[in-house]
Amino acid sequence: DGTMSGSGGCNTYTTSYTTTPPDVIELGPVAATAMACEDADVTQTEQDFFAALDNVTTYQIDGNTLTLRDADGAMQVVFGLVP
């Protein structure tokens, strides 16, 4: 439906996306809740995750795995898809 959402580890997030064949994906701005996390490591990991989403330009689906990469081809995020 053109939306992606989930948990960053502490906060929930949502973003829109559009795809252009064969492998281009454009994510909209990530909107996240603003809950304070007690664990500083989780907070940093979540910030890194949201930053990685901002870098995404291409995608690849291989079986149940979705890999998102930046314009240089560097892996940014990998998701296991639910069949």
PDB file of N, CA and C in Angstrom:
ATOM      1  N   ASP A   1       0.815  -1.204   0.000  1.00  0.00           N
ATOM      2  CA  ASP A   1       0.000   0.000   0.000  1.00  0.00           C
ATOM      3  C   ASP A   1       0.856   1.266   0.000  1.00  0.00           C
ATOM      4  N   GLY A   2       2.178   1.128  -0.174  1.00  0.00           N
ATOM      5  CA  GLY A   2       3.044   2.292  -0.225  1.00  0.00           C
ATOM      6  C   GLY A   2       3.487   2.822   1.115  1.00  0.00           C
ATOM      7  N   THR A   3       3.270   2.044   2.179  1.00  0.00           N
ATOM      8  CA  THR A   3       3.754   2.459   3.492  1.00  0.00           C
ATOM      9  C   THR A   3       4.588   1.345   4.111  1.00  0.00           C
ATOM     10  N   MET A   4       5.541   1.751   4.918  1.00  0.00           N
ATOM     11  CA  MET A   4       6.382   0.818   5.657  1.00  0.00           C
ATOM     12  C   MET A   4       6.372   1.301   7.103  1.00  0.00           C
ATOM     13  N   SER A   5       6.215   0.388   8.039  1.00  0.00           N
ATOM     14  CA  SER A   5       6.212   0.770   9.446  1.00  0.00           C
ATOM     15  C   SER A   5       6.766  -0.371  10.281  1.00  0.00           C
ATOM     16  N   GLY A   6       7.141  -0.035  11.494  1.00  0.00           N
ATOM     17  CA  GLY A   6       7.680  -1.044  12.384  1.00  0.00           C
ATOM     18  C   GLY A   6       8.222  -0.406  13.644  1.00  0.00           C
ATOM     19  N   SER A   7       9.132  -1.117  14.278  1.00  0.00           N
ATOM     20  CA  SER A   7       9.772  -0.644  15.496  1.00  0.00           C
ATOM     21  C   SER A   7      11.260  -0.479  15.247  1.00  0.00           C
ATOM     22  N   GLY A   8      11.787   0.624  15.723  1.00  0.00           N
ATOM     23  CA  GLY A   8      13.213   0.864  15.614  1.00  0.00           C
ATOM     24  C   GLY A   8      13.982   0.326  16.809  1.00  0.00           C
ATOM     25  N   GLY A   9      13.287  -0.309  17.737  1.00  0.00           N
ATOM     26  CA  GLY A   9      13.919  -0.838  18.936  1.00  0.00           C
ATOM     27  C   GLY A   9      13.329  -0.216  20.181  1.00  0.00           C
ATOM     28  N   CYS A  10      12.912   1.025  20.072  1.00  0.00           N
ATOM     29  CA  CYS A  10      12.268   1.732  21.176  1.00  0.00           C
ATOM     30  C   CYS A  10      11.015   2.446  20.655  1.00  0.00           C
ATOM     31  N   ASN A  11      11.163   3.148  19.564  1.00  0.00           N
ATOM     32  CA  ASN A  11      10.067   3.912  18.981  1.00  0.00           C
ATOM     33  C   ASN A  11       9.490   3.202  17.760  1.00  0.00           C
ATOM     34  N   THR A  12       8.212   3.431  17.512  1.00  0.00           N
ATOM     35  CA  THR A  12       7.619   2.946  16.280  1.00  0.00           C
ATOM     36  C   THR A  12       7.843   4.003  15.205  1.00  0.00           C
ATOM     37  N   TYR A  13       7.874   3.554  13.956  1.00  0.00           N
ATOM     38  CA  TYR A  13       8.109   4.478  12.851  1.00  0.00           C
ATOM     39  C   TYR A  13       7.197   4.140  11.687  1.00  0.00           C
ATOM     40  N   THR A  14       7.047   5.087  10.793  1.00  0.00           N
ATOM     41  CA  THR A  14       6.337   4.878   9.549  1.00  0.00           C
ATOM     42  C   THR A  14       6.964   5.756   8.479  1.00  0.00           C
ATOM     43  N   THR A  15       6.892   5.304   7.249  1.00  0.00           N
ATOM     44  CA  THR A  15       7.367   6.074   6.113  1.00  0.00           C
ATOM     45  C   THR A  15       6.606   5.610   4.882  1.00  0.00           C
ATOM     46  N   SER A  16       6.579   6.432   3.882  1.00  0.00           N
ATOM     47  CA  SER A  16       5.984   6.037   2.613  1.00  0.00           C
ATOM     48  C   SER A  16       7.097   5.576   1.683  1.00  0.00           C
ATOM     49  N   TYR A  17       6.721   4.851   0.637  1.00  0.00           N
ATOM     50  CA  TYR A  17       7.720   4.463  -0.356  1.00  0.00           C
ATOM     51  C   TYR A  17       7.063   4.327  -1.722  1.00  0.00           C
ATOM     52  N   THR A  18       7.887   4.505  -2.743  1.00  0.00           N
ATOM     53  CA  THR A  18       7.491   4.225  -4.114  1.00  0.00           C
ATOM     54  C   THR A  18       8.618   3.427  -4.748  1.00  0.00           C
ATOM     55  N   THR A  19       8.269   2.573  -5.679  1.00  0.00           N
ATOM     56  CA  THR A  19       9.276   1.780  -6.381  1.00  0.00           C
ATOM     57  C   THR A  19       9.157   2.018  -7.878  1.00  0.00           C
ATOM     58  N   THR A  20      10.298   1.914  -8.542  1.00  0.00           N
ATOM     59  CA  THR A  20      10.371   1.994  -9.989  1.00  0.00           C
ATOM     60  C   THR A  20      11.182   0.792 -10.454  1.00  0.00           C
ATOM     61  N   PRO A  21      10.597  -0.048 -11.315  1.00  0.00           N
ATOM     62  CA  PRO A  21      11.329  -1.230 -11.779  1.00  0.00           C
ATOM     63  C   PRO A  21      12.639  -0.846 -12.439  1.00  0.00           C
ATOM     64  N   PRO A  22      13.693  -1.639 -12.337  1.00  0.00           N
ATOM     65  CA  PRO A  22      13.624  -2.952 -11.694  1.00  0.00           C
ATOM     66  C   PRO A  22      13.944  -2.937 -10.212  1.00  0.00           C
ATOM     67  N   ASP A  23      14.640  -1.897  -9.702  1.00  0.00           N
ATOM     68  CA  ASP A  23      15.095  -2.000  -8.310  1.00  0.00           C
ATOM     69  C   ASP A  23      15.195  -0.676  -7.562  1.00  0.00           C
ATOM     70  N   VAL A  24      14.596   0.381  -8.080  1.00  0.00           N
ATOM     71  CA  VAL A  24      14.691   1.693  -7.431  1.00  0.00           C
ATOM     72  C   VAL A  24      13.579   1.831  -6.392  1.00  0.00           C
ATOM     73  N   ILE A  25      13.933   2.320  -5.220  1.00  0.00           N
ATOM     74  CA  ILE A  25      12.959   2.591  -4.166  1.00  0.00           C
ATOM     75  C   ILE A  25      13.254   3.969  -3.587  1.00  0.00           C
ATOM     76  N   GLU A  26      12.196   4.704  -3.351  1.00  0.00           N
ATOM     77  CA  GLU A  26      12.337   6.019  -2.726  1.00  0.00           C
ATOM     78  C   GLU A  26      11.494   6.022  -1.465  1.00  0.00           C
ATOM     79  N   LEU A  27      12.140   6.247  -0.336  1.00  0.00           N
ATOM     80  CA  LEU A  27      11.446   6.314   0.943  1.00  0.00           C
ATOM     81  C   LEU A  27      11.176   7.769   1.279  1.00  0.00           C
ATOM     82  N   GLY A  28       9.998   8.026   1.843  1.00  0.00           N
ATOM     83  CA  GLY A  28       9.686   9.357   2.330  1.00  0.00           C
ATOM     84  C   GLY A  28      10.372   9.603   3.655  1.00  0.00           C
ATOM     85  N   PRO A  29      10.141  10.756   4.235  1.00  0.00           N
ATOM     86  CA  PRO A  29      10.731  11.021   5.554  1.00  0.00           C
ATOM     87  C   PRO A  29      10.204  10.024   6.592  1.00  0.00           C
ATOM     88  N   VAL A  30      11.082   9.603   7.472  1.00  0.00           N
ATOM     89  CA  VAL A  30      10.695   8.674   8.536  1.00  0.00           C
ATOM     90  C   VAL A  30      10.074   9.477   9.669  1.00  0.00           C
ATOM     91  N   ALA A  31       8.858   9.104  10.047  1.00  0.00           N
ATOM     92  CA  ALA A  31       8.191   9.704  11.204  1.00  0.00           C
ATOM     93  C   ALA A  31       8.228   8.680  12.332  1.00  0.00           C
ATOM     94  N   ALA A  32       8.689   9.093  13.495  1.00  0.00           N
ATOM     95  CA  ALA A  32       8.810   8.170  14.621  1.00  0.00           C
ATOM     96  C   ALA A  32       8.236   8.796  15.879  1.00  0.00           C
ATOM     97  N   THR A  33       7.774   7.923  16.766  1.00  0.00           N
ATOM     98  CA  THR A  33       7.342   8.403  18.072  1.00  0.00           C
ATOM     99  C   THR A  33       8.569   8.939  18.803  1.00  0.00           C
ATOM    100  N   ALA A  34       8.351   9.641  19.888  1.00  0.00           N
ATOM    101  CA  ALA A  34       9.469  10.276  20.604  1.00  0.00           C
ATOM    102  C   ALA A  34       9.551   9.784  22.043  1.00  0.00           C
ATOM    103  N   MET A  35       9.523   8.460  22.200  1.00  0.00           N
ATOM    104  CA  MET A  35       9.644   7.890  23.532  1.00  0.00           C
ATOM    105  C   MET A  35      11.110   7.898  23.956  1.00  0.00           C
ATOM    106  N   ALA A  36      11.352   8.147  25.217  1.00  0.00           N
ATOM    107  CA  ALA A  36      12.714   8.104  25.750  1.00  0.00           C
ATOM    108  C   ALA A  36      13.074   6.659  26.067  1.00  0.00           C
ATOM    109  N   CYS A  37      14.170   6.195  25.519  1.00  0.00           N
ATOM    110  CA  CYS A  37      14.638   4.826  25.774  1.00  0.00           C
ATOM    111  C   CYS A  37      15.610   4.853  26.937  1.00  0.00           C
ATOM    112  N   GLU A  38      15.489   3.875  27.800  1.00  0.00           N
ATOM    113  CA  GLU A  38      16.383   3.803  28.952  1.00  0.00           C
ATOM    114  C   GLU A  38      17.778   3.342  28.575  1.00  0.00           C
ATOM    115  N   ASP A  39      17.876   2.517  27.538  1.00  0.00           N
ATOM    116  CA  ASP A  39      19.146   1.928  27.128  1.00  0.00           C
ATOM    117  C   ASP A  39      19.794   2.783  26.038  1.00  0.00           C
ATOM    118  N   ALA A  40      20.940   3.373  26.333  1.00  0.00           N
ATOM    119  CA  ALA A  40      21.634   4.243  25.381  1.00  0.00           C
ATOM    120  C   ALA A  40      22.053   3.493  24.119  1.00  0.00           C
ATOM    121  N   ASP A  41      22.400   2.209  24.251  1.00  0.00           N
ATOM    122  CA  ASP A  41      22.785   1.420  23.081  1.00  0.00           C
ATOM    123  C   ASP A  41      21.612   1.245  22.124  1.00  0.00           C
ATOM    124  N   VAL A  42      20.416   1.008  22.659  1.00  0.00           N
ATOM    125  CA  VAL A  42      19.221   0.867  21.829  1.00  0.00           C
ATOM    126  C   VAL A  42      18.931   2.187  21.129  1.00  0.00           C
ATOM    127  N   THR A  43      19.066   3.280  21.845  1.00  0.00           N
ATOM    128  CA  THR A  43      18.840   4.600  21.259  1.00  0.00           C
ATOM    129  C   THR A  43      19.796   4.837  20.096  1.00  0.00           C
ATOM    130  N   GLN A  44      21.065   4.511  20.257  1.00  0.00           N
ATOM    131  CA  GLN A  44      22.048   4.715  19.185  1.00  0.00           C
ATOM    132  C   GLN A  44      21.758   3.801  17.996  1.00  0.00           C
ATOM    133  N   THR A  45      21.431   2.548  18.272  1.00  0.00           N
ATOM    134  CA  THR A  45      21.109   1.610  17.198  1.00  0.00           C
ATOM    135  C   THR A  45      19.897   2.095  16.413  1.00  0.00           C
ATOM    136  N   GLU A  46      18.900   2.580  17.113  1.00  0.00           N
ATOM    137  CA  GLU A  46      17.702   3.091  16.457  1.00  0.00           C
ATOM    138  C   GLU A  46      18.023   4.311  15.595  1.00  0.00           C
ATOM    139  N   GLN A  47      18.819   5.218  16.103  1.00  0.00           N
ATOM    140  CA  GLN A  47      19.221   6.396  15.320  1.00  0.00           C
ATOM    141  C   GLN A  47      19.993   5.970  14.073  1.00  0.00           C
ATOM    142  N   ASP A  48      20.864   4.989  14.200  1.00  0.00           N
ATOM    143  CA  ASP A  48      21.612   4.470  13.048  1.00  0.00           C
ATOM    144  C   ASP A  48      20.671   3.833  12.030  1.00  0.00           C
ATOM    145  N   PHE A  49      19.669   3.101  12.513  1.00  0.00           N
ATOM    146  CA  PHE A  49      18.685   2.459  11.643  1.00  0.00           C
ATOM    147  C   PHE A  49      17.903   3.504  10.847  1.00  0.00           C
ATOM    148  N   PHE A  50      17.404   4.531  11.519  1.00  0.00           N
ATOM    149  CA  PHE A  50      16.652   5.581  10.831  1.00  0.00           C
ATOM    150  C   PHE A  50      17.540   6.322   9.829  1.00  0.00           C
ATOM    151  N   ALA A  51      18.795   6.549  10.172  1.00  0.00           N
ATOM    152  CA  ALA A  51      19.730   7.195   9.239  1.00  0.00           C
ATOM    153  C   ALA A  51      19.969   6.306   8.024  1.00  0.00           C
ATOM    154  N   ALA A  52      20.082   4.994   8.242  1.00  0.00           N
ATOM    155  CA  ALA A  52      20.274   4.066   7.121  1.00  0.00           C
ATOM    156  C   ALA A  52      19.073   4.106   6.186  1.00  0.00           C
ATOM    157  N   LEU A  53      17.871   4.177   6.735  1.00  0.00           N
ATOM    158  CA  LEU A  53      16.678   4.270   5.890  1.00  0.00           C
ATOM    159  C   LEU A  53      16.718   5.516   5.016  1.00  0.00           C
ATOM    160  N   ASP A  54      17.251   6.607   5.538  1.00  0.00           N
ATOM    161  CA  ASP A  54      17.362   7.848   4.764  1.00  0.00           C
ATOM    162  C   ASP A  54      18.308   7.704   3.575  1.00  0.00           C
ATOM    163  N   ASN A  55      19.225   6.739   3.625  1.00  0.00           N
ATOM    164  CA  ASN A  55      20.217   6.552   2.559  1.00  0.00           C
ATOM    165  C   ASN A  55      19.759   5.604   1.452  1.00  0.00           C
ATOM    166  N   VAL A  56      18.658   4.929   1.644  1.00  0.00           N
ATOM    167  CA  VAL A  56      18.227   3.860   0.742  1.00  0.00           C
ATOM    168  C   VAL A  56      17.812   4.397  -0.630  1.00  0.00           C
ATOM    169  N   THR A  57      18.300   3.724  -1.694  1.00  0.00           N
ATOM    170  CA  THR A  57      17.903   4.077  -3.065  1.00  0.00           C
ATOM    171  C   THR A  57      17.522   2.858  -3.909  1.00  0.00           C
ATOM    172  N   THR A  58      17.970   1.666  -3.520  1.00  0.00           N
ATOM    173  CA  THR A  58      17.627   0.468  -4.292  1.00  0.00           C
ATOM    174  C   THR A  58      17.223  -0.664  -3.348  1.00  0.00           C
ATOM    175  N   TYR A  59      16.516  -1.630  -3.929  1.00  0.00           N
ATOM    176  CA  TYR A  59      16.095  -2.792  -3.146  1.00  0.00           C
ATOM    177  C   TYR A  59      16.295  -4.066  -3.948  1.00  0.00           C
ATOM    178  N   GLN A  60      16.387  -5.168  -3.214  1.00  0.00           N
ATOM    179  CA  GLN A  60      16.492  -6.494  -3.823  1.00  0.00           C
ATOM    180  C   GLN A  60      15.721  -7.457  -2.940  1.00  0.00           C
ATOM    181  N   ILE A  61      14.870  -8.269  -3.564  1.00  0.00           N
ATOM    182  CA  ILE A  61      14.153  -9.315  -2.836  1.00  0.00           C
ATOM    183  C   ILE A  61      14.704 -10.648  -3.306  1.00  0.00           C
ATOM    184  N   ASP A  62      15.185 -11.432  -2.344  1.00  0.00           N
ATOM    185  CA  ASP A  62      15.740 -12.752  -2.633  1.00  0.00           C
ATOM    186  C   ASP A  62      15.083 -13.734  -1.666  1.00  0.00           C
ATOM    187  N   GLY A  63      14.114 -14.496  -2.157  1.00  0.00           N
ATOM    188  CA  GLY A  63      13.369 -15.389  -1.271  1.00  0.00           C
ATOM    189  C   GLY A  63      12.581 -14.561  -0.273  1.00  0.00           C
ATOM    190  N   ASN A  64      12.860 -14.764   1.005  1.00  0.00           N
ATOM    191  CA  ASN A  64      12.177 -14.028   2.070  1.00  0.00           C
ATOM    192  C   ASN A  64      13.018 -12.898   2.638  1.00  0.00           C
ATOM    193  N   THR A  65      14.022 -12.455   1.890  1.00  0.00           N
ATOM    194  CA  THR A  65      14.919 -11.408   2.378  1.00  0.00           C
ATOM    195  C   THR A  65      14.813 -10.165   1.501  1.00  0.00           C
ATOM    196  N   LEU A  66      14.612  -9.029   2.141  1.00  0.00           N
ATOM    197  CA  LEU A  66      14.603  -7.726   1.473  1.00  0.00           C
ATOM    198  C   LEU A  66      15.876  -6.994   1.875  1.00  0.00           C
ATOM    199  N   THR A  67      16.684  -6.632   0.889  1.00  0.00           N
ATOM    200  CA  THR A  67      17.913  -5.893   1.144  1.00  0.00           C
ATOM    201  C   THR A  67      17.770  -4.502   0.556  1.00  0.00           C
ATOM    202  N   LEU A  68      18.041  -3.483   1.370  1.00  0.00           N
ATOM    203  CA  LEU A  68      17.987  -2.088   0.941  1.00  0.00           C
ATOM    204  C   LEU A  68      19.410  -1.550   0.891  1.00  0.00           C
ATOM    205  N   ARG A  69      19.753  -0.903  -0.235  1.00  0.00           N
ATOM    206  CA  ARG A  69      21.117  -0.404  -0.443  1.00  0.00           C
ATOM    207  C   ARG A  69      21.104   1.084  -0.771  1.00  0.00           C
ATOM    208  N   ASP A  70      22.266   1.720  -0.597  1.00  0.00           N
ATOM    209  CA  ASP A  70      22.399   3.120  -0.965  1.00  0.00           C
ATOM    210  C   ASP A  70      22.838   3.235  -2.425  1.00  0.00           C
ATOM    211  N   ALA A  71      23.042   4.460  -2.897  1.00  0.00           N
ATOM    212  CA  ALA A  71      23.377   4.704  -4.301  1.00  0.00           C
ATOM    213  C   ALA A  71      24.702   4.075  -4.711  1.00  0.00           C
ATOM    214  N   ASP A  72      25.598   3.835  -3.759  1.00  0.00           N
ATOM    215  CA  ASP A  72      26.886   3.199  -4.057  1.00  0.00           C
ATOM    216  C   ASP A  72      26.815   1.675  -3.984  1.00  0.00           C
ATOM    217  N   GLY A  73      25.641   1.137  -3.640  1.00  0.00           N
ATOM    218  CA  GLY A  73      25.475  -0.304  -3.541  1.00  0.00           C
ATOM    219  C   GLY A  73      25.762  -0.868  -2.167  1.00  0.00           C
ATOM    220  N   ALA A  74      26.068   0.002  -1.196  1.00  0.00           N
ATOM    221  CA  ALA A  74      26.360  -0.470   0.162  1.00  0.00           C
ATOM    222  C   ALA A  74      25.064  -0.860   0.872  1.00  0.00           C
ATOM    223  N   MET A  75      25.069  -2.032   1.496  1.00  0.00           N
ATOM    224  CA  MET A  75      23.914  -2.502   2.225  1.00  0.00           C
ATOM    225  C   MET A  75      23.614  -1.548   3.379  1.00  0.00           C
ATOM    226  N   GLN A  76      22.350  -1.157   3.493  1.00  0.00           N
ATOM    227  CA  GLN A  76      21.921  -0.280   4.573  1.00  0.00           C
ATOM    228  C   GLN A  76      21.071  -1.023   5.597  1.00  0.00           C
ATOM    229  N   VAL A  77      20.103  -1.811   5.097  1.00  0.00           N
ATOM    230  CA  VAL A  77      19.167  -2.521   5.983  1.00  0.00           C
ATOM    231  C   VAL A  77      18.802  -3.842   5.306  1.00  0.00           C
ATOM    232  N   VAL A  78      18.643  -4.895   6.117  1.00  0.00           N
ATOM    233  CA  VAL A  78      18.172  -6.186   5.626  1.00  0.00           C
ATOM    234  C   VAL A  78      16.990  -6.609   6.508  1.00  0.00           C
ATOM    235  N   PHE A  79      15.897  -6.998   5.850  1.00  0.00           N
ATOM    236  CA  PHE A  79      14.701  -7.469   6.547  1.00  0.00           C
ATOM    237  C   PHE A  79      14.418  -8.901   6.136  1.00  0.00           C
ATOM    238  N   GLY A  80      13.971  -9.716   7.088  1.00  0.00           N
ATOM    239  CA  GLY A  80      13.428 -11.026   6.772  1.00  0.00           C
ATOM    240  C   GLY A  80      11.938 -10.844   6.553  1.00  0.00           C
ATOM    241  N   LEU A  81      11.432 -11.218   5.382  1.00  0.00           N
ATOM    242  CA  LEU A  81      10.033 -11.028   5.043  1.00  0.00           C
ATOM    243  C   LEU A  81       9.179 -12.160   5.599  1.00  0.00           C
ATOM    244  N   VAL A  82       7.980 -11.835   5.994  1.00  0.00           N
ATOM    245  CA  VAL A  82       7.023 -12.829   6.463  1.00  0.00           C
ATOM    246  C   VAL A  82       6.237 -13.299   5.250  1.00  0.00           C
ATOM    247  N   PRO A  83       6.277 -14.607   4.966  1.00  0.00           N
ATOM    248  CA  PRO A  83       5.564 -15.111   3.783  1.00  0.00           C
ATOM    249  C   PRO A  83       4.063 -14.958   3.900  1.00  0.00           C
TER     250      PRO A  83
END
